[in-house]
Tab-separated table of C-alpha atoms in Angstrom:
chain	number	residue	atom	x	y	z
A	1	UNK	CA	16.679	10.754	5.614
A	2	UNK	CA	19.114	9.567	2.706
A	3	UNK	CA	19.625	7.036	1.591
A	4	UNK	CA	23.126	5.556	3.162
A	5	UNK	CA	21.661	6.473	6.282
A	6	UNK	CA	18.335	4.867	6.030
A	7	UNK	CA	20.097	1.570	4.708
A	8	UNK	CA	22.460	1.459	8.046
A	9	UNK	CA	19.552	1.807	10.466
A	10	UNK	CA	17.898	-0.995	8.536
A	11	UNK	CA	20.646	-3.544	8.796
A	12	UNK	CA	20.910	-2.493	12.681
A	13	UNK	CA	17.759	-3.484	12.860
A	14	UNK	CA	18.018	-6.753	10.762
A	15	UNK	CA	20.200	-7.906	13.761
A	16	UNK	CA	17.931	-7.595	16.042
A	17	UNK	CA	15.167	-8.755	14.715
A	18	UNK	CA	16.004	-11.876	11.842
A	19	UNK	CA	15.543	-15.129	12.232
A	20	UNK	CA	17.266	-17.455	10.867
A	21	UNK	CA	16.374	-20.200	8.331
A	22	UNK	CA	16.280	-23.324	11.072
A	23	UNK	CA	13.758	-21.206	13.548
A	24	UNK	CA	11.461	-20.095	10.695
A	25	UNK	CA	11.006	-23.487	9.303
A	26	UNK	CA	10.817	-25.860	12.650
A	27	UNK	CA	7.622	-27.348	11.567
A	28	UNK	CA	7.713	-26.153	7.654
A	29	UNK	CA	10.592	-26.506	5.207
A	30	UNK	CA	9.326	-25.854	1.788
A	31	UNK	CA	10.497	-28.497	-0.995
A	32	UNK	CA	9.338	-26.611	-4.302
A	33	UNK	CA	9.678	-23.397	-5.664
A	34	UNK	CA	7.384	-20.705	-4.021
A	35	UNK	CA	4.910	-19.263	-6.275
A	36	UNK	CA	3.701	-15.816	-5.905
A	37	UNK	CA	0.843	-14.904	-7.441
A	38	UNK	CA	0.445	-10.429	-8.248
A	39	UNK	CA	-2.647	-10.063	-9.524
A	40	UNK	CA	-1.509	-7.048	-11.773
A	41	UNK	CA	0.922	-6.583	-14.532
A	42	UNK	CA	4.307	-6.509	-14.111
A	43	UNK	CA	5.963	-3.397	-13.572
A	44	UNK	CA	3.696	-1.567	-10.650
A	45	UNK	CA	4.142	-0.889	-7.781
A	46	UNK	CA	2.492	-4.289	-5.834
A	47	UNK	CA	4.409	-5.994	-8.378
A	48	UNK	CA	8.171	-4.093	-7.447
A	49	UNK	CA	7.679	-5.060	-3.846
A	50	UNK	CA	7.148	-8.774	-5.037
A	51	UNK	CA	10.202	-8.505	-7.137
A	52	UNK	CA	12.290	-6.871	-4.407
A	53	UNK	CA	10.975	-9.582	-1.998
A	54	UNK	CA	11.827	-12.694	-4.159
A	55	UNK	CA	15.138	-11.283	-4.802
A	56	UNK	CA	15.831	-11.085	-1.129
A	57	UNK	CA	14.468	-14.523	-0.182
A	58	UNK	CA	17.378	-16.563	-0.666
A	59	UNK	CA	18.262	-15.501	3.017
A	60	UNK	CA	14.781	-16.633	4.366
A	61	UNK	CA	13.811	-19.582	1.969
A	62	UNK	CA	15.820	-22.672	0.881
A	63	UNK	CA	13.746	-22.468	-2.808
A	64	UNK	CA	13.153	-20.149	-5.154
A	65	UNK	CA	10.449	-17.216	-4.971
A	66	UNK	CA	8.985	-16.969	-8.212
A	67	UNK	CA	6.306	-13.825	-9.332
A	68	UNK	CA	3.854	-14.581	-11.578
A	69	UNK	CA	1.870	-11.846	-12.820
A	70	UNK	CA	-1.968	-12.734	-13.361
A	71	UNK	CA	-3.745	-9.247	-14.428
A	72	UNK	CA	-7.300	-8.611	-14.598
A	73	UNK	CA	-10.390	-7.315	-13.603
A	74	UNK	CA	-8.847	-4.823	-10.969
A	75	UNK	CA	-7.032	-7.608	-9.568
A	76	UNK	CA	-9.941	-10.081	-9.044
A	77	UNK	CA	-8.149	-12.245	-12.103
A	78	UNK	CA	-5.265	-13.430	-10.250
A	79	UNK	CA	-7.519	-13.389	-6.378
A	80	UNK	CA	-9.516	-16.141	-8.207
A	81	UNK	CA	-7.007	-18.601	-9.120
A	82	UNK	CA	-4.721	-18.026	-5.925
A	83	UNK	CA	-7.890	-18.693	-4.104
A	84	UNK	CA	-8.343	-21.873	-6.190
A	85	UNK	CA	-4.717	-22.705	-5.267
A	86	UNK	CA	-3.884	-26.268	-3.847
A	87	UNK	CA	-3.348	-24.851	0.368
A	88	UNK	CA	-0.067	-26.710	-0.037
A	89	UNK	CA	2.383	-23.890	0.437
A	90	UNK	CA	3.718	-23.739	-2.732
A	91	UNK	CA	1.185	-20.434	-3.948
A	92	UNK	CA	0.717	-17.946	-2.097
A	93	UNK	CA	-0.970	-14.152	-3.148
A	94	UNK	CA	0.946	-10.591	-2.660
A	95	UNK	CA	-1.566	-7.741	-3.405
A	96	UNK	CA	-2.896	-4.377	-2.750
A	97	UNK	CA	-4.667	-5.249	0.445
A	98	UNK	CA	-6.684	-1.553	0.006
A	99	UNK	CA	-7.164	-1.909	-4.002
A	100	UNK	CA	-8.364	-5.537	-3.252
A	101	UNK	CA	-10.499	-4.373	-0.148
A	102	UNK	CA	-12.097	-1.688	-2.360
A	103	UNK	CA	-13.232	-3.895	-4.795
A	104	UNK	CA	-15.024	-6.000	-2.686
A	105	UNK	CA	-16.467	-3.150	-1.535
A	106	UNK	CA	-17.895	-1.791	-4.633
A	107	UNK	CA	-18.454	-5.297	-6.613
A	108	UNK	CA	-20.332	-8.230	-6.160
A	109	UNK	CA	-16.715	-10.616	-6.152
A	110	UNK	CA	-16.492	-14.429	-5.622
A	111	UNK	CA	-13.474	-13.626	-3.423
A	112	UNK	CA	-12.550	-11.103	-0.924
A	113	UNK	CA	-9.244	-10.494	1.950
A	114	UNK	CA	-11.354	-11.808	4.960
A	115	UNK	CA	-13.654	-15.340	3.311
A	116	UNK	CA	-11.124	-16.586	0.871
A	117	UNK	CA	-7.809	-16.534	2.010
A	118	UNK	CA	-5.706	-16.531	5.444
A	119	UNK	CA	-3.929	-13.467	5.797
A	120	UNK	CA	-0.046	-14.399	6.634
A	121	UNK	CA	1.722	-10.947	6.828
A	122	UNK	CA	1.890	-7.227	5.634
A	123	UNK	CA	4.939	-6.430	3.794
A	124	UNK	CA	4.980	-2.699	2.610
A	125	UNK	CA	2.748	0.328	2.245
A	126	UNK	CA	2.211	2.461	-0.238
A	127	UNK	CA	0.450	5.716	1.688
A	128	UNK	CA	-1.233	8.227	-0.221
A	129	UNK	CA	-0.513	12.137	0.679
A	130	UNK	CA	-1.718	15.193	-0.522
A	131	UNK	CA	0.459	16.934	-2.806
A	132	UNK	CA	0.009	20.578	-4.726
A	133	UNK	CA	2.281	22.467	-7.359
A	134	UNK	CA	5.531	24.057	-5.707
A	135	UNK	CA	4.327	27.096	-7.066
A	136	UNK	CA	0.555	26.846	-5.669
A	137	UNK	CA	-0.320	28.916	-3.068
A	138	UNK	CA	-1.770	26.635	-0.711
A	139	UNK	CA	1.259	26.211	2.049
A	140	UNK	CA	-0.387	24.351	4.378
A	141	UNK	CA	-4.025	22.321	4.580
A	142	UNK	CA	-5.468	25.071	6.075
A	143	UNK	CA	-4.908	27.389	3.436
A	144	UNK	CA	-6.123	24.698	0.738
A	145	UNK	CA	-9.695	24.193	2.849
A	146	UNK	CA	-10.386	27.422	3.367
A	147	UNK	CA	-10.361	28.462	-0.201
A	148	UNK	CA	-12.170	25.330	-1.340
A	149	UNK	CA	-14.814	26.253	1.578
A	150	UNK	CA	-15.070	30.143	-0.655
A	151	UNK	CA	-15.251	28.775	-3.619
A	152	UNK	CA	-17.520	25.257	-3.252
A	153	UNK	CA	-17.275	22.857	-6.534
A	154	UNK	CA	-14.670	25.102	-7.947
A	155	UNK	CA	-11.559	23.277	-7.200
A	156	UNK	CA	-10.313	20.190	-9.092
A	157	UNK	CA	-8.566	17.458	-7.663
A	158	UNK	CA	-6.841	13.990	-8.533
A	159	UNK	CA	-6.156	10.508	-8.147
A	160	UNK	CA	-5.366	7.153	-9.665
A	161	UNK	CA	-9.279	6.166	-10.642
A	162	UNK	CA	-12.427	6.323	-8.678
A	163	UNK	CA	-12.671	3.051	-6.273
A	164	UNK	CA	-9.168	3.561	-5.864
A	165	UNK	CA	-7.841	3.846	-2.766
A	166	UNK	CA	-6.377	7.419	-3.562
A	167	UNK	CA	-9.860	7.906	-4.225
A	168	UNK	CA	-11.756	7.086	-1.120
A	169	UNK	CA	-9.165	8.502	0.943
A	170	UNK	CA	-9.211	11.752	-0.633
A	171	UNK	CA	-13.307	11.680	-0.314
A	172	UNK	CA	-12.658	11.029	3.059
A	173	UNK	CA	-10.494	14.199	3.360
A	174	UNK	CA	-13.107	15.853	1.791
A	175	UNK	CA	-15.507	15.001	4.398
A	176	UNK	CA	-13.803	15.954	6.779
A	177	UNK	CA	-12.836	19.299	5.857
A	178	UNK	CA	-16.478	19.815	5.094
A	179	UNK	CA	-15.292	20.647	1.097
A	180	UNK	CA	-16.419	20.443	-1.778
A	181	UNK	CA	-14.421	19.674	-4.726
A	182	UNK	CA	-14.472	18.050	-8.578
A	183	UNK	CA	-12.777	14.701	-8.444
A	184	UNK	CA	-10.649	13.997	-12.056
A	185	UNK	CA	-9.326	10.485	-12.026
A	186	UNK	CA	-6.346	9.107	-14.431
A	187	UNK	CA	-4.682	6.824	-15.345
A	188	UNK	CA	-1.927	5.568	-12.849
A	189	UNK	CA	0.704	7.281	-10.205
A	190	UNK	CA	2.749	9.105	-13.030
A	191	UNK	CA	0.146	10.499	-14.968
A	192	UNK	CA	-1.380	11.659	-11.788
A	193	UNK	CA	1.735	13.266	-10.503
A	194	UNK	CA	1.954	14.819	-14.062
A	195	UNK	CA	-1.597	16.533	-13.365
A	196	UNK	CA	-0.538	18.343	-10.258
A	197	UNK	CA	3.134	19.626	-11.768
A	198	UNK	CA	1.405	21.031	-14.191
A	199	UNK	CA	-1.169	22.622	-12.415
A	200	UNK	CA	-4.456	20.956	-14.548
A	201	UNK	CA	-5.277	20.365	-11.187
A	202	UNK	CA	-5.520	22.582	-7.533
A	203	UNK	CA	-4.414	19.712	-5.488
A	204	UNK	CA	-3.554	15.848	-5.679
A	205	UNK	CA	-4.127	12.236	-3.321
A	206	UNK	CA	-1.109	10.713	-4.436
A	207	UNK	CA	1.484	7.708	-3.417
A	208	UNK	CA	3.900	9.528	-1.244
A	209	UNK	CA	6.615	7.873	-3.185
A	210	UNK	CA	5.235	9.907	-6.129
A	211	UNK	CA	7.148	12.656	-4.340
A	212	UNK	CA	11.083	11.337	-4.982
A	213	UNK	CA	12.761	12.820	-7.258
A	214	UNK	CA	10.482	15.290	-8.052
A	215	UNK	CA	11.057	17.426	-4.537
A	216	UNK	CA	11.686	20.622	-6.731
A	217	UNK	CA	8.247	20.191	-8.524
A	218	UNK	CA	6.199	19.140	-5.482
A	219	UNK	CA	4.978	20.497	-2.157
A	220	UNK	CA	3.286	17.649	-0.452
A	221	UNK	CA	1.213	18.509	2.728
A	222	UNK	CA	0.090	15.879	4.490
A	223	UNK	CA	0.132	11.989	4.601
A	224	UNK	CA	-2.957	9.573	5.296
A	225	UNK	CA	-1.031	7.402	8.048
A	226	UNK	CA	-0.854	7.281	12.096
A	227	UNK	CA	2.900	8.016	11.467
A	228	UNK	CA	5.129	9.525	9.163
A	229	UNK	CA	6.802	8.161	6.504
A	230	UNK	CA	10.650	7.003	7.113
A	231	UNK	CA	12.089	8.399	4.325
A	232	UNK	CA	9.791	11.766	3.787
A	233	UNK	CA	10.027	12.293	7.355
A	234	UNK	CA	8.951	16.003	6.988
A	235	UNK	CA	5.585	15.546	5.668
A	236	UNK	CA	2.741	16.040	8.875
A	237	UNK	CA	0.330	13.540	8.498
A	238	UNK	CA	-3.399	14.785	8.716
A	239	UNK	CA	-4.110	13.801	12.019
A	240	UNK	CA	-0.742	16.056	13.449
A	241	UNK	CA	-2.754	18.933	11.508
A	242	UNK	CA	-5.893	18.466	13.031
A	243	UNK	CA	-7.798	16.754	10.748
A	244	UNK	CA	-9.177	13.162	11.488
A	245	UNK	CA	-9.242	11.718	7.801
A	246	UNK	CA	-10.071	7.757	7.901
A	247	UNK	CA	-6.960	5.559	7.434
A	248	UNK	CA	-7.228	4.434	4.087
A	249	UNK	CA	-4.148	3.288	1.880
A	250	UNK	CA	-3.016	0.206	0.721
A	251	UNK	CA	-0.971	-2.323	2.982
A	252	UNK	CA	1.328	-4.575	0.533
A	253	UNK	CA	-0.721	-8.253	2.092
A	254	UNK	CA	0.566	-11.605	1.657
A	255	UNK	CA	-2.079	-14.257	1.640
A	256	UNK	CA	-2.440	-17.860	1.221
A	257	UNK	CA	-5.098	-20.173	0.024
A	258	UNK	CA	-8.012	-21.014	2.655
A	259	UNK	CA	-7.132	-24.328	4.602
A	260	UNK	CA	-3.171	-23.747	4.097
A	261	UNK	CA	-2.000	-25.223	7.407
A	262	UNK	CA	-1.307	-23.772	10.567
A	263	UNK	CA	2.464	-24.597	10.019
A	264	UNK	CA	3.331	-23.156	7.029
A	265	UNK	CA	1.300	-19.545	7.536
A	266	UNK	CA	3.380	-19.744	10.601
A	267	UNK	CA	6.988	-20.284	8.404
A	268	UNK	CA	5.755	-18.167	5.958
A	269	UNK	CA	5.129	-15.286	8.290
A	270	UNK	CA	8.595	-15.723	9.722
A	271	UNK	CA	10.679	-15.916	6.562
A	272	UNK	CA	8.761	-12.754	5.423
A	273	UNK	CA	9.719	-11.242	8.437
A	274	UNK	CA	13.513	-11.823	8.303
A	275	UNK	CA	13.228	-11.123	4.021
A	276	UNK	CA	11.911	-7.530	4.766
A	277	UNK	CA	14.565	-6.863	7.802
A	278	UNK	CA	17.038	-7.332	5.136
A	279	UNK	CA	19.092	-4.479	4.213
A	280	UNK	CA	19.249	-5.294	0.782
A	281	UNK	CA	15.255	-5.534	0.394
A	282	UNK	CA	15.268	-2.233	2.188
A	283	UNK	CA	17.688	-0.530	-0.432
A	284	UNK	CA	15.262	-2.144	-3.189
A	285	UNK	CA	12.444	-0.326	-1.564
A	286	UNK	CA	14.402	2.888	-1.498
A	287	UNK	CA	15.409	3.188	-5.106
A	288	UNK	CA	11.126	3.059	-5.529
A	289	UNK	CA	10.751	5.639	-2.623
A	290	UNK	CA	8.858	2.683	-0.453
A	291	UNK	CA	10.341	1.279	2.951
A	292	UNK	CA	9.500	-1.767	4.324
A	293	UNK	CA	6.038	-2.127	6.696
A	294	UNK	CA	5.957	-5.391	8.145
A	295	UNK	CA	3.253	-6.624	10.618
A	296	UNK	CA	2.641	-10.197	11.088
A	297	UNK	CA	-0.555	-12.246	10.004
A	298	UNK	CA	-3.032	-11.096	13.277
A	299	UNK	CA	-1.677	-7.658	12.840
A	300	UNK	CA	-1.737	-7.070	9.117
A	301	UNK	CA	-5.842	-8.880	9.332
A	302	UNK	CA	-6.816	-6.495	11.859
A	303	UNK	CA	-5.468	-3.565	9.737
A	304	UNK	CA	-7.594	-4.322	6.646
A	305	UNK	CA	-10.586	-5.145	9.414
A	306	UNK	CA	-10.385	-1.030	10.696
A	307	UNK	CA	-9.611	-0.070	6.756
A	308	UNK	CA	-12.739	-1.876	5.412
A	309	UNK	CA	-14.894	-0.083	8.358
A	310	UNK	CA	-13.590	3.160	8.174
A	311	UNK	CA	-13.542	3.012	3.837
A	312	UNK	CA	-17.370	1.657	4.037
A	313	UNK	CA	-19.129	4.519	4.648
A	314	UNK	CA	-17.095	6.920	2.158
A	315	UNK	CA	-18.248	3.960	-0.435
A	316	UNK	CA	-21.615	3.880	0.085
A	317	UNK	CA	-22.337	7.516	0.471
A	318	UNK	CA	-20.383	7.404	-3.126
A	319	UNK	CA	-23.129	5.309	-4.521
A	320	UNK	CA	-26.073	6.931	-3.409
């Protein structure tokens, strides 16, 4: 899909589906700027959806959006203070609902997605897929497994760090194809990408929109998701191949401090949904080779509620 096209069926959709500024605030109206706390450093990928989203929000939110960046400890940094936050409506938290998930998982945190905060929408996704050198030989999973099942351990494959969510869901694969493989982690998306280009590596659990702009360089075979991606709409996902590999990626989550009231996660979760129905949000997303994935607050919980139970098991087999 290109990108004119993709752009058109977005704004069709906006106007069906927006709300306007009077129905999303009946019983909230924000006063003071919005702060949004991403709990990495600026210029990643959590962070460009929070920069395409407060650039859009003027047509949801009668004040400002503002990012601000607090990196650290994988993220747990910024958690900490947004959890601190007074529930006021004037901080909320956009993160990495997998990376975040993952590190509860593996650390002993003082805050995680489900005790310390009230989930009020999903905005994005960034999916991982499996990607290998154009000029590899594997052209389909198949092909990949059933060399790594002649040749156990002798394959190398990688991702963005181990606890990642690239990570588990490429151990996942692995268990599920019965393979085994040597894990190499680096050190973030285009270093990764880099890896599998230049062949240091047989095969890659990447961000699918690793894959834009480098369609020449990459053959990408399958996609960890229930559905395909919008804009990469020819990449299978797993489970259209055969293979049942556990859901695990990392929904961009919105969150707000524990005891925020009932009426502002409610006009939050509205004005988020008419921001990312926006056609200019959407073209934001594009340029990064993301698309907008938004469920609302019951929806978007319940996600990272089947991701933490289907990622558990690949995590504790990992620390055995």
């Amino acid at each position: 899909m290109d990108r004119r096209t993709f752009v058109k069926l977005t704004a069709a959709g906006t106007a069906l589906t927006a709300l306007s500024p009077s129905m999303a605030f009946a019983q909230w109206e924000p006063r003071r700027p919005i702060n949004l706390i991403v709990p990495y450093g600026a210029g990643g990928g959590t962070d460009s959806f929070a920069r395409a989203l407060a650039a859009s929000a003027e047509s949801a939110l009668p004040v400002p959006m503002v990012v601000v960046n607090r990196p650290g400890s994988s993220g747990i940094t910024g958690a900490t203070e947004a959890a601190g936050a007074r529930p006021d409506g004037t901080t909320f938290m956009m993160t990495s609902g997998g990376s975040f998930l993952l590190t509860y998982l593996l650390r002993d945190t003082d805050v995680n997605p489900f005790d310390s905060f009230q989930t009020v929408a999903q905005i994005g996704d960034l999916t991982t897929s499996l990607m290998v050198p154009m000029n590899s030989p594997y052209q389909t999973i198949d092909d990949l497994v059933a060399d790594a099942l002649a040749r156990p351990g002798e394959l190398r494959w990688n991702h963005t760090g181990r606890g990642s969510f690239h990570h588990i869901a490429g151990q996942g694969f692995a268990n599920e194809a019965g393979i085994e493989a040597v894990d190499v982690p680096f050190d973030g998306g285009g270093a990764t990408r880099a890896a599998v280009i230049g062949g240091q590596v047989d095969f890659g659990m990447i961000g699918i929109q690793q894959a834009a702009g480098f369609e020449s360089e990459l053959r990408v075979l399958a996609l960890v998701s229930n559905m395909r991606d919008p804009i990469a709409v020819d990449v299978p996902t797993f489970a259209e191949q055969g293979y049942d590999v556990p859901l695990i990626s990392s929904p961009i989550t919105v969150f707000a401090p524990n005891g925020t009231d009932a009426e502002i996660i409610t006009g939050m979760e509205a004005a988020l949904q008419q921001i990312t129905s926006q056609p200019e949000f959407a073209a934001a997303m594009l340029e990064l080779g993301n698309t907008p994935g938004y469920l609302n607050a019951a929806d978007a919980r319940a996600r990272l509620e089947a991701m933490r139970d289907a990622a558990a098991p690949i995590v504790a087999a990992l620390e055995e």
